Amino acid sequence: MRGLVASTLIGTASAASLSNVCTSSYVTSALPASEDNIPTGITIDTSSVTVTAWYNYSVTDATFWNNITSIDFCEVSFAYSHQNQDDRLVVEYWLPSPSNFENRFLATGGAAYTINNGSGGADMAGGVEFGAVTGYTDGGFPYWGSTNFDDVFLLGNGTANWPAIYNWGYQAIAEMTQIGKGFTSNFYDISTSTKRSTSFSNNTSSGNSSGLYTYYAGCSEGGREGMSQAQKAPELYDGIIVGAPAMRYGQQQVNHLASPIQIQTIGYYPGSCVFDTFLNATINACDALDGKTDGVVARSDLCTLQFNVSSMLGKSYSCAASSTTSLGLGYGKMKRDSSSSTTPAQNGTFNEQDIEVLEDLMTGLKDSEGRLVYFPFQFAGGFGDTTVYDSDTDSWTITTPNTNGEWVTKMLNWQNVSSLDMTGVTNDDLKGWMIEGMNKYMDSMQTTVPDLSPFLNKGGRLLHFHGEADTSVPPAGSIHYHESVREVMYPSLTFAQGNDELNEWYRLYLIPGAAHCATNDQQPNAGFPRDNFAHMIDWVENGIVPTTINATVQSGDLDGEVQQVCTWPTRPYWTDNSTMVCEQNATSISAMLYDLDAYLQPVF
Ligand SMILES: *[C@@H]1O[C@H](CO)[C@@H](O)[C@H](O)[C@H]1NC(C)=O
Ligand SMILES: *[C@@H]1O[C@H](CO)[C@@H](O)[C@H](O)[C@H]1NC(C)=O
Ligand SMILES: *[C@@H]1O[C@H](CO)[C@@H](O)[C@H](O)[C@H]1NC(C)=O
Ligand SMILES: *[C@@H]1O[C@H](CO)[C@@H](O)[C@H](O)[C@H]1NC(C)=O
Ligand SMILES: *[C@@H]1O[C@H](CO)[C@@H](O)[C@H](O)[C@H]1NC(C)=O
Ligand SMILES: *[C@@H]1O[C@H](CO)[C@@H](O)[C@H](O)[C@H]1NC(C)=O
Ligand SMILES: *[C@@H]1O[C@H](CO)[C@@H](O)[C@H](O)[C@H]1NC(C)=O
Ligand SMILES: *[C@@H]1O[C@H](CO)[C@@H](O)[C@H](O)[C@H]1NC(C)=O
Ligand SMILES: *[C@@H]1O[C@H](CO)[C@@H](O)[C@H](O)[C@H]1NC(C)=O
Ligand SMILES: *[C@@H]1O[C@H](CO)[C@@H](O)[C@H](O)[C@H]1NC(C)=O
Ligand SMILES: *[C@@H]1O[C@H](CO)[C@@H](O)[C@H](O)[C@H]1NC(C)=O
Ligand SMILES: *[C@@H]1O[C@H](CO)[C@@H](O)[C@H](O)[C@H]1NC(C)=O
Ligand SMILES: [Ca+2]
């Protein structure tokens, strides 16, 4: 295969134009074979190859990327199957013009229950802009009838689709990357070219695509998928970018039900105006704690320490009637239902029961013994789902679980039932479901392996970010995993020394004011990271450590301003209202660390 490619393209790889190589015959000749290090036992269906050339393709207003105004690439897809398995997975690759190819491959992932098209599909184009071949997989799900994992999870009542579960867990993306590396090497004929030197890795024998820098980027479910690659396929990647990873899957899926069930357990149902007024009060009270009054709470840790929830007692609230549409399928959302509801005008004053509910939500899910089961969201962020107005009864009730309930009916109970009856469900039930999911899917979807030594030892770099105002995946959960890696890999070092070691290769950034894989309407002056791939390339290929990362303001008066984000465990503080320092404060750090003491086994 390689000989054939070389003879077609020898000496012309970088000079070839897109139209020369973006043809069925050339693409078919470049398909990888077993000597190209692709997974053993897979068969590519050569008749399935599709090839389309794109010119002047653009993507604007993509949250994760700067505007892409004009890229040319070859879009290629083909199917493959596994030996002795009745399956069919389709992979897709976008290959830049040979003259723009920079010896890079970028794997991309999904969101919610889709395995691809994360970041609104922009990651594919974003990588091409940097001279990378980009790739995604369909996980084989359409072969079972749907592009969504939750639709193909059950083969029937009582029968889990284990191949689909493992494809989702980590395998399909790892295979897509491995096949993509072989394909890329053949397509550009880089098999004999040398990898440009890096500051840390001279290992050019790790696979036959070693002339290729290999990356991953994704957020939410895509973030979990990135973590799965660092944990389960570390040999494939040089750099992995993960945002707000929904990685502690057993807990995370059930945690979408936590706020409503905590409210139901207390048995008092505040209206939306109580939650909205509280959120605004925390933003207003905590804005200046970071030293800069800009509407952004860059120190939710200080807000946790200093905002006294009971200070709201007796404060008045008032909201006009409105009709709202709940969050639909955004690229970062874990659920994909969208529903409209109307709320009546509300006014009143915060009473003792309002305070009890707010204090309970702001301290996380606890079992009936008062032990912590899961992390709260940060102050000045929000609550996720809470209550909705029921016009039939003219009263407030908890939100219906929508697809979040499916996790229990389908993925835990293995019944093809999509709605979950929340009547009588307690905090202890949620804890039981979290433990059940964690154990059932420990090696497929839980994605919390804390020993990343294989990834470290091959020279891998991990850039992990999380919006501090995320109300889908708690930021404290990202910190908890980072802490687990530190404690497992550097058990004899102090907190400071362990973090120094970790920061050489695995860095975590909390993005002030950012929502779940998205900008935040409530804090419009907060930046969102758009240069992560550029930072990762600098880190891997040039040894430039991203001490801080860029975050670009994407709306409002400061639109376009590029801010800097500190690396955990440092936190930003603005002196004189203008100069940012990344400071460390033990009290602040402890305000973001939680002990999940409701479990008998470690939860990483
Ligand atoms: C791409 O855009 C450039 C500049 O606008 C134009 O000159 C060129 O013809 C376009 N190419 C194609 C293939 O449309
Ligand atoms: C990106 O493109 C959109 C649509 O063309 C435009 O409104 C926006 O100003 C552009 N942003 C930047 C930073 O150039
Ligand atoms: C990817 O997501 C975007 C934004 O949600 C959507 O417009 C586009 O159709 C999706 N593409 C595919 C292939 O699903
Ligand atoms: C699967 O089980 C649910 C109830 O648990 C039932 O409603 C449904 O009809 C069953 N489906 C089949 C095909 O047996
Ligand atoms: C890589 O090779 C260069 C040149 O031989 C050497 O200076 C450098 O220390 C090596 N790096 C590692 C991580 O071994
Ligand atoms: C280079 O990578 C290969 C494959 O991952 C591994 O087996 C080998 O130990 C590595 N060599 C060094 C010197 O790290
Ligand atoms: C990579 O391919 C070359 C020939 O192109 C071969 O000599 C070499 O042994 C291969 N290396 C690995 C690690 O497979
Ligand atoms: C909260 O603040 C936002 C933005 O300033 C405002 O639009 C909204 O009406 C406020 N909500 C309440 C309940 O005060
Ligand atoms: C508050 O609600 C009560 C009863 O719904 C109503 O009579 C009153 O006018 C409202 N007050 C304000 C300031 O909206
Ligand atoms: C960060 O932003 C600055 C200012 O816009 C820019 O010059 C720099 O290239 C960006 N860094 C990366 C890694 O993209
Ligand atoms: C800090 O800067 C903001 C935005 O420029 C300004 O509105 C505010 O008044 C300043 N505060 C102080 C104390 O200077
Ligand atoms: C750390 O932060 C806490 C809480 O704001 C504050 O009381 C303490 O003075 C700070 N310590 C240092 C050394 O900055
Ligand atoms: Ca501020």
PDB file of C-alpha atoms and ligand atoms in Angstrom, residues 292-294 577, ligand 11:
ATOM      1  CA  LYS A 292     -12.150  43.896  39.432  1.00  0.00           C
ATOM      2  CA  THR A 293     -15.727  45.105  39.148  1.00  0.00           C
ATOM      3  CA  ASP A 294     -16.733  43.842  35.739  1.00  0.00           C
ATOM      4  CA  ASN A 577      -8.600  46.950  39.331  1.00  0.00           C
TER       5      ASN A 577
HETATM    6  C1  LIG B  11     -12.861  49.031  37.890  1.00  0.00           C
HETATM    7  O1  LIG B  11     -13.007  48.987  36.479  1.00  0.00           O
HETATM    8  C2  LIG B  11     -14.364  48.961  36.042  1.00  0.00           C
HETATM    9  C3  LIG B  11     -14.374  48.731  34.530  1.00  0.00           C
HETATM   10  O2  LIG B  11     -13.395  49.523  33.937  1.00  0.00           O
HETATM   11  C4  LIG B  11     -15.056  50.234  36.471  1.00  0.00           C
HETATM   12  O3  LIG B  11     -16.405  50.182  36.073  1.00  0.00           O
HETATM   13  C5  LIG B  11     -14.977  50.348  37.998  1.00  0.00           C
HETATM   14  O4  LIG B  11     -15.538  51.545  38.419  1.00  0.00           O
HETATM   15  C6  LIG B  11     -13.528  50.259  38.459  1.00  0.00           C
HETATM   16  N1  LIG B  11     -13.494  50.220  39.911  1.00  0.00           N
HETATM   17  C7  LIG B  11     -12.602  50.885  40.629  1.00  0.00           C
HETATM   18  C8  LIG B  11     -12.686  50.699  42.108  1.00  0.00           C
HETATM   19  O5  LIG B  11     -11.768  51.592  40.126  1.00  0.00           O
END
